Tab-separated table of C-alpha atoms in Angstrom:
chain	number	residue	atom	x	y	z
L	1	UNK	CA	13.551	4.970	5.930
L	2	UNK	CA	14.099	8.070	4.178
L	3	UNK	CA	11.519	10.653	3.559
L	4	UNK	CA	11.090	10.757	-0.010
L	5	UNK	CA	11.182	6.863	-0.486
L	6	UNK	CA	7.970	5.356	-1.264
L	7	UNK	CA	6.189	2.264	-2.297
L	8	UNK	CA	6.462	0.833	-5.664
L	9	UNK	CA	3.114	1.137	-7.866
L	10	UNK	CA	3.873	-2.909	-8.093
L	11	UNK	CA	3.666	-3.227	-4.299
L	12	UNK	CA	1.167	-0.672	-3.723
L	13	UNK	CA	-1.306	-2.928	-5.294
L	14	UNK	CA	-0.494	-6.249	-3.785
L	15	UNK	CA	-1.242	-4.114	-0.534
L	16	UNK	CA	-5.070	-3.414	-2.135
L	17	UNK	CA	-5.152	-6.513	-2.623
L	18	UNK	CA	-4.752	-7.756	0.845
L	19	UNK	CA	-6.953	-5.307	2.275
L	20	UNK	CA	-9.686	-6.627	0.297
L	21	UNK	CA	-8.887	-9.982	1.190
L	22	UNK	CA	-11.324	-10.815	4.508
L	23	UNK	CA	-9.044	-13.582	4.789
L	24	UNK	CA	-5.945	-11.695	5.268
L	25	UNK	CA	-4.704	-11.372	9.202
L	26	UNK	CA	-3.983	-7.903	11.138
L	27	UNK	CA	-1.004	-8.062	10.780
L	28	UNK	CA	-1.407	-8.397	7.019
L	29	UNK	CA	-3.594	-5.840	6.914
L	30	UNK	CA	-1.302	-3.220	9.429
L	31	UNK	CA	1.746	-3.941	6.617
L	32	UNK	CA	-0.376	-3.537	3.798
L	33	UNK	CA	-1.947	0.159	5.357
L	34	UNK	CA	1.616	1.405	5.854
L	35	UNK	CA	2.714	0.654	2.234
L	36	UNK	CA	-0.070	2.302	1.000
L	37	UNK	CA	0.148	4.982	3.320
L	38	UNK	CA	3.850	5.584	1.601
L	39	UNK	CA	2.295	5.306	-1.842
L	40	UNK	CA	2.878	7.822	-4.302
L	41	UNK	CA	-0.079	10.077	-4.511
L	42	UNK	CA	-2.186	10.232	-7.973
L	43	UNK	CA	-2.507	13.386	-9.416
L	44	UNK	CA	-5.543	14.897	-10.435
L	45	UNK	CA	-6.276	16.911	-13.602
């Protein structure tokens, strides 16, 4: 993957979604963390 790709807003919060989830497995939860990890940062005002 290249450096500047990163995770769609869209995906991004499926991937909250599933961490929230306490049903959701570890490996759910390790796939979810990296997309979010390659989310686009908000920036504050």
């Amino acid at each position: 993957m290249a450096k500047n790709e990163k995770t769609s807003p869209k995906v991004a919060s499926q991937a909250s979604k599933v961490l929230k989830d306490p049903k959701s497995t570890k490996a759910e939860r390790s796939v979810a963390a990296s997309a979010l990890t390659q989310a686009k940062d908000k920036k504050k005002k």
